[in-house]
Amino acid sequence: MASSSTIRRDWALDFDVDDVVRSQSADPESVRAHRPKFIELSERALADGLNLIEPVVLMRQLPVATSRHNRVMLANGSHLTGPLITEHLGGAHEVVVMLCTIGDKLGRKAVAESDTNLSYAFALDAVGSAAVHALSAAACNQVEQDATSAGLQTSLPLSPGMEDWGVDPGQREVFSIIDPEEIGVVVSPTLEMRPLKSVTAIIGVGADIATKGAICDYCGLRDTCRQKIV
């Protein structure tokens, strides 16, 4: 595939009110039984928030030049480092680097509501969290489908902040490969992204890549996260 960046905006996001509830660190089944007004507020936030989501994914796919000593070198001279990287991308022929964001309209709405209706603002923020999670999943699924169609395999999606691949250097490495400003994302000196509901990920593609474990196995929140994949 070409090494130039691609931008896609036509995403159908698959998430519902239960995902919004989980993004508020609550269990949907328990909340439905004991706090019906919480569900009603989350449903209202979801209905309002859907109109404010502007999903977009920036993606770049590059050949792997070499992989050794906890470092994957890409054909354009950039690199990805750390034991997590070589564990999962060591057999990759190419690496897909992506940035997903839902824009800032929903975030601005949540901030505007926070002065007068904090619970609703929190629910709107949770809609944003669920939406960007769904967007990232959709983008990763598309990469996997494209690879499968070509007779190839994919690694687990890896994101800066996972165990053995910290936010720094992870985000710096990602943004040496793709330019976040192409889709309106600004990165601060401390590597915080704005809009806040933005995530980065990388996926290895190759003929013989062994998928090791699940994404949540490499996350520091795996014992408490409501979004855990089982």
Coordinates of N, CA and C in Angstrom, one line a residue, residues 9-84:
R9 N -13.6 10.0 6.7 CA -14.6 10.6 7.6 C -16.0 9.8 7.6
D10 N -16.2 8.9 6.7 CA -17.5 8.2 6.6 C -17.6 7.0 7.5
W11 N -17.6 7.1 8.8 CA -17.6 6.0 9.7 C -19.0 5.9 10.3
A12 N -19.5 4.6 10.4 CA -20.7 4.3 11.1 C -20.3 3.7 12.5
L13 N -20.6 4.4 13.6 CA -20.1 4.1 14.9 C -21.1 3.2 15.6
D14 N -20.6 2.1 16.1 CA -21.5 1.1 16.8 C -21.3 1.2 18.3
F15 N -22.2 2.0 18.9 CA -22.2 2.0 20.4 C -23.6 2.5 20.8
D16 N -23.9 2.2 22.1 CA -25.2 2.5 22.6 C -25.2 3.0 24.0
V17 N -26.4 3.1 24.6 CA -26.4 3.8 25.9 C -25.7 3.0 26.9
D18 N -25.6 1.6 26.8 CA -24.8 0.8 27.7 C -23.4 1.2 27.7
D19 N -22.8 1.5 26.5 CA -21.4 1.9 26.4 C -21.2 3.3 27.1
V20 N -22.2 4.2 27.0 CA -22.2 5.5 27.6 C -22.2 5.3 29.1
V21 N -23.0 4.4 29.6 CA -23.0 4.1 31.1 C -21.7 3.6 31.5
R22 N -21.1 2.6 30.8 CA -19.8 2.1 31.2 C -18.7 3.1 31.2
S23 N -18.8 4.1 30.3 CA -17.8 5.2 30.2 C -18.0 6.1 31.4
Q24 N -19.0 6.0 32.2 CA -19.2 6.7 33.4 C -18.8 5.8 34.6
S25 N -18.1 4.7 34.3 CA -17.6 3.8 35.4 C -18.8 3.1 36.1
A26 N -19.8 2.9 35.4 CA -21.0 2.2 36.0 C -21.4 1.0 35.2
D27 N -22.1 0.1 35.9 CA -22.5 -1.2 35.3 C -23.9 -1.0 34.8
P28 N -24.2 -1.2 33.5 CA -25.5 -1.0 32.9 C -26.6 -1.8 33.6
E29 N -26.3 -3.1 33.9 CA -27.4 -3.9 34.5 C -27.8 -3.4 35.9
S30 N -26.8 -3.1 36.7 CA -27.1 -2.6 38.0 C -27.8 -1.2 38.0
V31 N -27.3 -0.4 37.1 CA -27.9 1.0 37.0 C -29.4 0.9 36.5
R32 N -29.7 0.0 35.6 CA -31.0 -0.1 35.1 C -32.0 -0.6 36.3
A33 N -31.4 -1.4 37.1 CA -32.2 -1.9 38.2 C -32.5 -0.9 39.4
H34 N -31.5 -0.1 39.6 CA -31.5 0.8 40.8 C -31.5 2.3 40.5
R35 N -31.1 2.7 39.3 CA -31.0 4.1 39.1 C -31.6 4.5 37.7
P36 N -32.8 4.3 37.5 CA -33.4 4.5 36.1 C -33.2 5.9 35.6
K37 N -33.2 6.9 36.5 CA -32.9 8.3 36.0 C -31.5 8.5 35.4
F38 N -30.6 7.7 35.9 CA -29.2 7.7 35.4 C -29.3 7.3 33.9
I39 N -30.1 6.2 33.6 CA -30.2 5.7 32.3 C -30.9 6.8 31.4
E40 N -31.9 7.4 31.9 CA -32.6 8.4 31.2 C -31.7 9.6 30.8
L41 N -30.9 10.0 31.7 CA -29.9 11.1 31.5 C -28.9 10.6 30.4
S42 N -28.4 9.4 30.5 CA -27.5 8.9 29.5 C -28.1 8.8 28.2
E43 N -29.4 8.4 28.1 CA -30.1 8.3 26.8 C -30.2 9.7 26.2
R44 N -30.6 10.7 27.0 CA -30.7 12.0 26.5 C -29.4 12.5 26.0
A45 N -28.3 12.3 26.8 CA -27.0 12.8 26.3 C -26.6 12.1 25.0
L46 N -26.9 10.8 24.9 CA -26.5 10.1 23.7 C -27.3 10.7 22.5
A47 N -28.6 10.9 22.6 CA -29.4 11.5 21.5 C -28.9 12.8 21.1
D48 N -28.5 13.6 22.1 CA -28.0 15.0 21.8 C -26.6 14.9 21.2
G49 N -25.8 14.0 21.8 CA -24.4 14.0 21.4 C -24.1 13.4 20.0
L50 N -25.0 12.5 19.6 CA -24.8 11.9 18.3 C -24.7 13.0 17.2
N51 N -25.4 14.1 17.3 CA -25.4 15.2 16.3 C -24.2 16.0 16.4
L52 N -23.3 15.8 17.4 CA -22.2 16.6 17.6 C -20.9 15.9 17.3
I53 N -21.0 14.6 16.9 CA -19.8 13.8 16.7 C -19.4 13.9 15.2
E54 N -18.1 14.2 15.0 CA -17.6 14.3 13.7 C -16.4 13.4 13.5
P55 N -16.6 12.1 13.3 CA -15.5 11.1 13.3 C -14.6 11.3 12.1
V56 N -13.3 11.2 12.4 CA -12.3 11.2 11.3 C -11.1 10.4 11.7
V57 N -10.5 9.7 10.8 CA -9.3 8.9 11.0 C -8.3 9.3 10.0
L58 N -7.1 9.6 10.6 CA -5.9 9.8 9.8 C -5.1 8.5 9.9
M59 N -4.6 7.9 8.7 CA -4.0 6.7 8.7 C -2.8 6.7 7.7
R60 N -1.7 6.0 8.1 CA -0.6 5.8 7.2 C 0.0 4.4 7.4
Q61 N 0.3 3.8 6.3 CA 0.9 2.5 6.3 C 2.3 2.5 5.7
L62 N 3.2 1.9 6.4 CA 4.6 2.0 6.0 C 5.3 0.6 6.1
P63 N 6.1 0.3 5.2 CA 6.9 -1.0 5.3 C 7.9 -1.0 6.4
V64 N 8.1 -2.2 7.0 CA 9.1 -2.3 8.0 C 10.4 -2.6 7.4
A65 N 11.4 -1.9 7.8 CA 12.8 -2.0 7.3 C 13.5 -3.1 8.1
T66 N 13.6 -2.9 9.4 CA 14.3 -3.9 10.3 C 13.5 -4.0 11.6
S67 N 13.7 -5.1 12.3 CA 13.1 -5.2 13.7 C 14.1 -6.0 14.6
R68 N 14.7 -5.2 15.5 CA 15.7 -5.9 16.4 C 16.0 -4.9 17.6
H69 N 16.4 -5.6 18.7 CA 16.8 -4.8 19.9 C 15.8 -3.8 20.4
N70 N 14.5 -4.3 20.5 CA 13.4 -3.5 21.0 C 13.2 -2.3 20.1
R71 N 13.4 -2.4 18.8 CA 13.2 -1.3 17.9 C 12.7 -1.8 16.6
V72 N 11.6 -1.2 16.1 CA 11.2 -1.5 14.7 C 11.4 -0.3 13.9
M73 N 12.3 -0.4 12.9 CA 12.6 0.7 12.0 C 11.7 0.6 10.8
L74 N 11.1 1.7 10.4 CA 10.3 1.8 9.2 C 11.0 2.3 8.0
A75 N 10.4 2.1 6.8 CA 11.1 2.4 5.6 C 11.4 3.9 5.4
N76 N 10.6 4.8 6.1 CA 10.9 6.2 5.9 C 11.9 6.8 6.9
G77 N 12.5 5.9 7.7 CA 13.5 6.3 8.7 C 13.0 6.5 10.1
S78 N 11.7 6.5 10.3 CA 11.2 6.6 11.6 C 11.2 5.3 12.3
H79 N 11.0 5.3 13.6 CA 11.1 4.0 14.4 C 10.0 4.0 15.5
L80 N 9.8 2.8 16.0 CA 8.9 2.5 17.2 C 9.8 1.7 18.1
T81 N 9.7 2.0 19.4 CA 10.6 1.3 20.3 C 9.9 0.7 21.5
G82 N 10.5 -0.2 22.2 CA 10.0 -0.8 23.4 C 9.7 -2.3 23.2
P83 N 9.8 -3.0 24.4 CA 9.5 -4.5 24.3 C 8.1 -4.8 23.8
L84 N 7.1 -4.0 24.1 CA 5.8 -4.3 23.6 C 5.7 -4.2 22.1

